[in-house]
PDB file of C-alpha atoms in Angstrom:
ATOM      1  CA  UNK E1122      -0.018   0.068   0.066  1.00  0.00           C
ATOM      2  CA  UNK E1123       1.029   3.547  -0.507  1.00  0.00           C
ATOM      3  CA  UNK E1124       0.388   7.196   1.010  1.00  0.00           C
ATOM      4  CA  UNK E1125      -0.919  10.115  -1.514  1.00  0.00           C
ATOM      5  CA  UNK E1126       0.930  13.552  -1.266  1.00  0.00           C
ATOM      6  CA  UNK E1127      -1.359  16.424   0.193  1.00  0.00           C
ATOM      7  CA  UNK E1128      -2.807  18.902  -2.053  1.00  0.00           C
ATOM      8  CA  UNK E1129      -3.666  22.348  -2.042  1.00  0.00           C
ATOM      9  CA  UNK E1130      -7.547  23.150  -2.126  1.00  0.00           C
ATOM     10  CA  UNK E1131      -7.080  25.067  -4.876  1.00  0.00           C
ATOM     11  CA  UNK E1132      -9.059  24.512  -8.792  1.00  0.00           C
ATOM     12  CA  UNK E1133      -6.166  25.934 -10.523  1.00  0.00           C
ATOM     13  CA  UNK E1134      -3.779  23.525  -8.955  1.00  0.00           C
ATOM     14  CA  UNK E1135      -6.022  20.343  -9.730  1.00  0.00           C
ATOM     15  CA  UNK E1136      -6.261  21.333 -13.479  1.00  0.00           C
ATOM     16  CA  UNK E1137      -2.462  21.613 -14.315  1.00  0.00           C
ATOM     17  CA  UNK E1138      -1.893  18.698 -11.945  1.00  0.00           C
ATOM     18  CA  UNK E1139       0.489  16.830 -14.198  1.00  0.00           C
ATOM     19  CA  UNK E1140       0.840  19.950 -16.295  1.00  0.00           C
ATOM     20  CA  UNK E1141       4.261  21.227 -14.109  1.00  0.00           C
ATOM     21  CA  UNK E1142       2.485  21.169 -10.781  1.00  0.00           C
ATOM     22  CA  UNK E1143       4.095  18.288  -9.048  1.00  0.00           C
ATOM     23  CA  UNK E1144       4.426  15.954  -5.714  1.00  0.00           C
ATOM     24  CA  UNK E1145       7.640  14.602  -6.422  1.00  0.00           C
ATOM     25  CA  UNK E1146      11.018  16.504  -7.249  1.00  0.00           C
ATOM     26  CA  UNK E1147      13.020  13.280  -7.532  1.00  0.00           C
ATOM     27  CA  UNK E1148      10.565  12.128 -10.272  1.00  0.00           C
ATOM     28  CA  UNK E1149       9.615  14.926 -12.277  1.00  0.00           C
ATOM     29  CA  UNK E1150      12.279  17.701 -11.368  1.00  0.00           C
ATOM     30  CA  UNK E1151      14.503  17.034 -14.335  1.00  0.00           C
ATOM     31  CA  UNK E1152      11.487  18.932 -16.298  1.00  0.00           C
ATOM     32  CA  UNK E1153      12.607  21.757 -15.180  1.00  0.00           C
ATOM     33  CA  UNK E1154      16.459  21.735 -15.563  1.00  0.00           C
ATOM     34  CA  UNK E1155      17.532  25.843 -15.632  1.00  0.00           C
ATOM     35  CA  UNK E1156      13.839  26.778 -14.952  1.00  0.00           C
ATOM     36  CA  UNK E1157      12.700  28.861 -11.954  1.00  0.00           C
ATOM     37  CA  UNK E1158      10.663  26.785  -9.709  1.00  0.00           C
ATOM     38  CA  UNK E1159       8.165  26.977  -6.426  1.00  0.00           C
ATOM     39  CA  UNK E1160       8.534  24.607  -3.608  1.00  0.00           C
ATOM     40  CA  UNK E1161       5.209  25.346  -1.623  1.00  0.00           C
ATOM     41  CA  UNK E1162       5.713  23.744   2.196  1.00  0.00           C
ATOM     42  CA  UNK E1163       8.105  24.121   5.530  1.00  0.00           C
ATOM     43  CA  UNK E1164       8.570  21.052   6.746  1.00  0.00           C
ATOM     44  CA  UNK E1165      11.386  18.450   6.138  1.00  0.00           C
ATOM     45  CA  UNK E1166       9.752  16.916   2.822  1.00  0.00           C
ATOM     46  CA  UNK E1167       9.632  21.102   1.402  1.00  0.00           C
ATOM     47  CA  UNK E1168      12.934  21.623   2.366  1.00  0.00           C
ATOM     48  CA  UNK E1169      14.744  18.632   0.905  1.00  0.00           C
ATOM     49  CA  UNK E1170      12.615  19.666  -2.577  1.00  0.00           C
ATOM     50  CA  UNK E1171      13.558  22.627  -2.369  1.00  0.00           C
ATOM     51  CA  UNK E1172      17.748  21.209  -2.273  1.00  0.00           C
ATOM     52  CA  UNK E1173      17.391  18.680  -4.818  1.00  0.00           C
ATOM     53  CA  UNK E1174      15.648  21.085  -6.984  1.00  0.00           C
ATOM     54  CA  UNK E1175      18.080  23.793  -6.446  1.00  0.00           C
ATOM     55  CA  UNK E1176      20.389  21.245  -8.579  1.00  0.00           C
ATOM     56  CA  UNK E1177      18.678  21.165 -11.560  1.00  0.00           C
ATOM     57  CA  UNK E1178      16.817  24.550 -11.299  1.00  0.00           C
ATOM     58  CA  UNK E1179      17.963  27.939 -12.235  1.00  0.00           C
ATOM     59  CA  UNK E1180      15.963  29.460  -8.852  1.00  0.00           C
ATOM     60  CA  UNK E1181      14.227  27.676  -6.554  1.00  0.00           C
ATOM     61  CA  UNK E1182      11.980  29.795  -4.040  1.00  0.00           C
ATOM     62  CA  UNK E1183      10.439  27.867  -1.138  1.00  0.00           C
ATOM     63  CA  UNK E1184       6.952  29.949  -0.936  1.00  0.00           C
ATOM     64  CA  UNK E1185       5.990  28.915   3.075  1.00  0.00           C
ATOM     65  CA  UNK E1186       2.457  30.374   4.848  1.00  0.00           C
ATOM     66  CA  UNK E1187       4.037  31.064   8.156  1.00  0.00           C
ATOM     67  CA  UNK E1188       7.331  32.990   9.374  1.00  0.00           C
ATOM     68  CA  UNK E1189       9.410  30.015  10.406  1.00  0.00           C
ATOM     69  CA  UNK E1190      10.140  26.314   8.991  1.00  0.00           C
ATOM     70  CA  UNK E1191       9.516  23.361  11.044  1.00  0.00           C
ATOM     71  CA  UNK E1192      11.997  21.387   9.001  1.00  0.00           C
ATOM     72  CA  UNK E1193      15.258  19.939  11.101  1.00  0.00           C
ATOM     73  CA  UNK E1194      17.907  22.910  12.150  1.00  0.00           C
ATOM     74  CA  UNK E1195      20.769  21.435   9.957  1.00  0.00           C
ATOM     75  CA  UNK E1196      18.223  21.440   6.833  1.00  0.00           C
ATOM     76  CA  UNK E1197      17.271  24.993   7.450  1.00  0.00           C
ATOM     77  CA  UNK E1198      20.889  25.934   7.416  1.00  0.00           C
ATOM     78  CA  UNK E1199      21.447  24.192   3.973  1.00  0.00           C
ATOM     79  CA  UNK E1200      18.517  25.817   2.587  1.00  0.00           C
ATOM     80  CA  UNK E1201      19.659  29.054   3.865  1.00  0.00           C
ATOM     81  CA  UNK E1202      22.956  29.013   2.676  1.00  0.00           C
ATOM     82  CA  UNK E1203      22.257  28.257  -0.804  1.00  0.00           C
ATOM     83  CA  UNK E1204      23.009  30.897  -3.451  1.00  0.00           C
ATOM     84  CA  UNK E1205      19.729  29.233  -6.380  1.00  0.00           C
ATOM     85  CA  UNK E1206      17.397  29.276  -3.044  1.00  0.00           C
ATOM     86  CA  UNK E1207      14.951  32.123  -1.825  1.00  0.00           C
ATOM     87  CA  UNK E1208      12.320  32.186   0.910  1.00  0.00           C
ATOM     88  CA  UNK E1209       8.869  33.898   0.312  1.00  0.00           C
ATOM     89  CA  UNK E1210       7.190  34.244   4.457  1.00  0.00           C
ATOM     90  CA  UNK E1211       4.192  34.655   5.297  1.00  0.00           C
ATOM     91  CA  UNK E1212       2.427  33.772   1.872  1.00  0.00           C
ATOM     92  CA  UNK E1213       0.009  31.043   0.626  1.00  0.00           C
ATOM     93  CA  UNK E1214      -0.744  30.582  -3.166  1.00  0.00           C
ATOM     94  CA  UNK E1215      -4.427  32.147  -3.948  1.00  0.00           C
ATOM     95  CA  UNK E1216      -4.229  30.561  -7.723  1.00  0.00           C
ATOM     96  CA  UNK E1217      -1.130  28.760 -10.246  1.00  0.00           C
ATOM     97  CA  UNK E1218      -1.545  31.151 -13.408  1.00  0.00           C
ATOM     98  CA  UNK E1219      -0.371  29.523 -16.620  1.00  0.00           C
ATOM     99  CA  UNK E1220      -1.745  28.562 -20.443  1.00  0.00           C
ATOM    100  CA  UNK E1221      -4.035  25.929 -21.716  1.00  0.00           C
ATOM    101  CA  UNK E1222      -2.819  25.001 -25.104  1.00  0.00           C
ATOM    102  CA  UNK E1223      -0.161  23.410 -24.218  1.00  0.00           C
ATOM    103  CA  UNK E1224      -1.009  23.707 -20.317  1.00  0.00           C
ATOM    104  CA  UNK E1225       1.661  25.653 -18.474  1.00  0.00           C
ATOM    105  CA  UNK E1226       2.629  27.754 -15.886  1.00  0.00           C
ATOM    106  CA  UNK E1227       3.636  31.313 -15.929  1.00  0.00           C
ATOM    107  CA  UNK E1228       3.723  33.114 -12.615  1.00  0.00           C
ATOM    108  CA  UNK E1229       1.729  32.072  -9.171  1.00  0.00           C
ATOM    109  CA  UNK E1230      -0.673  34.813  -7.267  1.00  0.00           C
ATOM    110  CA  UNK E1231       0.188  34.917  -3.456  1.00  0.00           C
ATOM    111  CA  UNK E1232      -1.718  36.228  -0.737  1.00  0.00           C
ATOM    112  CA  UNK E1233       0.066  37.206   2.637  1.00  0.00           C
ATOM    113  CA  UNK E1234      -0.938  35.442   5.503  1.00  0.00           C
ATOM    114  CA  UNK E1235      -1.007  38.555   7.485  1.00  0.00           C
ATOM    115  CA  UNK E1236      -1.553  41.414   5.859  1.00  0.00           C
ATOM    116  CA  UNK E1237      -3.510  40.381   2.602  1.00  0.00           C
ATOM    117  CA  UNK E1238      -1.809  41.690   0.534  1.00  0.00           C
ATOM    118  CA  UNK E1239      -1.395  40.031  -3.371  1.00  0.00           C
ATOM    119  CA  UNK E1240       1.622  39.655  -5.091  1.00  0.00           C
ATOM    120  CA  UNK E1241       2.601  37.495  -8.078  1.00  0.00           C
ATOM    121  CA  UNK E1242       5.593  35.304  -8.209  1.00  0.00           C
ATOM    122  CA  UNK E1243       7.101  33.842 -11.683  1.00  0.00           C
ATOM    123  CA  UNK E1244       7.789  30.210 -11.627  1.00  0.00           C
ATOM    124  CA  UNK E1245       7.858  27.616 -14.301  1.00  0.00           C
ATOM    125  CA  UNK E1246       7.018  25.161 -12.160  1.00  0.00           C
ATOM    126  CA  UNK E1247       5.266  24.345  -8.960  1.00  0.00           C
ATOM    127  CA  UNK E1248       6.289  21.225  -6.387  1.00  0.00           C
ATOM    128  CA  UNK E1249       3.615  20.775  -3.739  1.00  0.00           C
ATOM    129  CA  UNK E1250       5.340  19.591  -0.371  1.00  0.00           C
ATOM    130  CA  UNK E1251       3.082  19.985   2.308  1.00  0.00           C
ATOM    131  CA  UNK E1252       3.089  16.172   3.544  1.00  0.00           C
ATOM    132  CA  UNK E1253       1.871  12.507   3.023  1.00  0.00           C
ATOM    133  CA  UNK E1254      -1.350  11.190   3.768  1.00  0.00           C
ATOM    134  CA  UNK E1255      -0.447   7.209   4.147  1.00  0.00           C
ATOM    135  CA  UNK E1256      -3.884   4.721   2.521  1.00  0.00           C
ATOM    136  CA  UNK E1257      -4.239   3.354   5.818  1.00  0.00           C
ATOM    137  CA  UNK E1258      -7.960   4.283   6.839  1.00  0.00           C
ATOM    138  CA  UNK E1259      -9.053   0.509   6.394  1.00  0.00           C
ATOM    139  CA  UNK E1260      -6.725  -0.025   9.052  1.00  0.00           C
ATOM    140  CA  UNK E1261      -7.748   2.016  11.826  1.00  0.00           C
ATOM    141  CA  UNK E1262      -8.321   0.415  15.175  1.00  0.00           C
ATOM    142  CA  UNK E1263      -7.279  -2.944  14.042  1.00  0.00           C
ATOM    143  CA  UNK E1264      -3.498  -1.863  13.615  1.00  0.00           C
ATOM    144  CA  UNK E1265      -1.230  -0.140  16.071  1.00  0.00           C
ATOM    145  CA  UNK E1266      -0.201   3.327  13.903  1.00  0.00           C
ATOM    146  CA  UNK E1267       2.150   6.211  14.748  1.00  0.00           C
ATOM    147  CA  UNK E1268      -0.017   9.997  15.331  1.00  0.00           C
ATOM    148  CA  UNK E1269       1.258  10.688  11.623  1.00  0.00           C
ATOM    149  CA  UNK E1270      -1.265   7.415  10.332  1.00  0.00           C
ATOM    150  CA  UNK E1271       1.546   5.451   9.775  1.00  0.00           C
ATOM    151  CA  UNK E1272       1.322   1.878  10.540  1.00  0.00           C
ATOM    152  CA  UNK E1273       3.607   0.485  13.286  1.00  0.00           C
ATOM    153  CA  UNK E1274       5.769  -2.153  12.657  1.00  0.00           C
ATOM    154  CA  UNK E1275       8.667  -3.736  15.212  1.00  0.00           C
ATOM    155  CA  UNK E1276      12.329  -2.702  14.752  1.00  0.00           C
ATOM    156  CA  UNK E1277      14.145  -4.162  11.863  1.00  0.00           C
ATOM    157  CA  UNK E1278      10.825  -6.101  10.419  1.00  0.00           C
ATOM    158  CA  UNK E1279       7.481  -5.344   8.864  1.00  0.00           C
ATOM    159  CA  UNK E1280       5.284  -7.398  11.425  1.00  0.00           C
ATOM    160  CA  UNK E1281       2.307  -5.219  13.161  1.00  0.00           C
ATOM    161  CA  UNK E1282       1.000  -5.967  16.404  1.00  0.00           C
ATOM    162  CA  UNK E1283      -1.634  -8.544  14.734  1.00  0.00           C
ATOM    163  CA  UNK E1284       0.202 -11.864  14.178  1.00  0.00           C
ATOM    164  CA  UNK E1285       0.468 -12.491  10.813  1.00  0.00           C
ATOM    165  CA  UNK E1286      -0.306  -9.264   9.148  1.00  0.00           C
ATOM    166  CA  UNK E1287       2.953  -7.644   7.615  1.00  0.00           C
ATOM    167  CA  UNK E1288       3.389  -4.193   6.406  1.00  0.00           C
ATOM    168  CA  UNK E1289       5.464  -2.270   4.221  1.00  0.00           C
ATOM    169  CA  UNK E1290       5.975   0.631   1.460  1.00  0.00           C
ATOM    170  CA  UNK E1291       4.585   3.917   2.438  1.00  0.00           C
ATOM    171  CA  UNK E1292       2.105   2.910   4.796  1.00  0.00           C
ATOM    172  CA  UNK E1293       5.182   2.442   7.130  1.00  0.00           C
ATOM    173  CA  UNK E1294       7.670   4.565   6.013  1.00  0.00           C
ATOM    174  CA  UNK E1295       7.154   8.470   6.612  1.00  0.00           C
ATOM    175  CA  UNK E1296      11.072   9.474   5.441  1.00  0.00           C
ATOM    176  CA  UNK E1297      12.177   8.081   2.306  1.00  0.00           C
ATOM    177  CA  UNK E1298       9.310   7.260   0.108  1.00  0.00           C
ATOM    178  CA  UNK E1299      10.820   5.750  -2.732  1.00  0.00           C
ATOM    179  CA  UNK E1300      10.110   3.154  -5.413  1.00  0.00           C
ATOM    180  CA  UNK E1301      13.128   1.093  -4.641  1.00  0.00           C
ATOM    181  CA  UNK E1302      12.678   2.047  -0.565  1.00  0.00           C
ATOM    182  CA  UNK E1303       9.124   0.429  -1.045  1.00  0.00           C
ATOM    183  CA  UNK E1304      10.241  -2.410  -2.844  1.00  0.00           C
ATOM    184  CA  UNK E1305      12.766  -3.368  -0.176  1.00  0.00           C
ATOM    185  CA  UNK E1306      10.227  -3.471   2.349  1.00  0.00           C
ATOM    186  CA  UNK E1307       8.151  -5.174  -0.100  1.00  0.00           C
ATOM    187  CA  UNK E1308      10.922  -8.564   0.103  1.00  0.00           C
ATOM    188  CA  UNK E1309      10.750  -7.660   3.847  1.00  0.00           C
ATOM    189  CA  UNK E1310       7.505  -8.542   3.919  1.00  0.00           C
ATOM    190  CA  UNK E1311       7.057 -11.727   2.093  1.00  0.00           C
ATOM    191  CA  UNK E1312      10.281 -13.042   3.946  1.00  0.00           C
ATOM    192  CA  UNK E1313       8.728 -12.574   7.289  1.00  0.00           C
ATOM    193  CA  UNK E1314       5.500 -14.026   6.154  1.00  0.00           C
ATOM    194  CA  UNK E1315       7.147 -17.382   4.768  1.00  0.00           C
ATOM    195  CA  UNK E1316       8.822 -17.604   8.096  1.00  0.00           C
ATOM    196  CA  UNK E1317       5.959 -17.235  10.127  1.00  0.00           C
ATOM    197  CA  UNK E1318       4.136 -19.918   8.038  1.00  0.00           C
ATOM    198  CA  UNK E1319       6.699 -21.977   8.129  1.00  0.00           C
ATOM    199  CA  UNK E1320       6.712 -21.575  12.448  1.00  0.00           C
ATOM    200  CA  UNK E1321       3.002 -22.313  12.346  1.00  0.00           C
ATOM    201  CA  UNK E1322       3.498 -25.445  10.137  1.00  0.00           C
ATOM    202  CA  UNK E1323       6.358 -26.495  12.576  1.00  0.00           C
ATOM    203  CA  UNK E1324       3.811 -25.907  15.517  1.00  0.00           C
ATOM    204  CA  UNK E1325       1.144 -28.138  13.943  1.00  0.00           C
ATOM    205  CA  UNK E1326       3.599 -30.652  13.752  1.00  0.00           C
ATOM    206  CA  UNK E1327       5.041 -31.091  17.072  1.00  0.00           C
ATOM    207  CA  UNK E1328       1.352 -30.797  18.940  1.00  0.00           C
ATOM    208  CA  UNK E1329       0.251 -33.651  16.339  1.00  0.00           C
ATOM    209  CA  UNK E1330       3.272 -35.566  17.511  1.00  0.00           C
TER     210      UNK E1330
END
């Protein structure tokens, strides 16, 4: 199972999603080589995306609705020191603007969260990095979960609190959320399940003797 990126509640962000509006810098960053991009968010995910995109884009602007970031201090220091990254504080996206033939992004309309004053920001692409929501609603009140909604597993395994139930992929991984790490966790889950079944068969044979 997986997790979904949280989206902005904007009509224009929905209609342009997939057309220069993305939630994955490692997936789509190469489309914006030598272009100006905007990252929306203030946590670790947003800072990681901005730093990654700075290796590709000509300029990265991080837009955050508050006057401080939630990201870890060491990551903030890297962000503030990077010559290609700027931060726009106390601002929220009111509209993602661009053309339709072909679909593209030209600029953003921002609203200052403290004063209400609007401004425009040039952008060739937008990356939404306001967190992920794991697809775990099905298991609420059945499996132990962390406060963030991710399924809790025993350290170093994929075992949940329910015997015979194993969890892998983005429903347990809050940090990496990559296909390769999900595949690795899937392999771990398969091995854990195989061993659990083998142990059960052994117990049955011993009980029958």
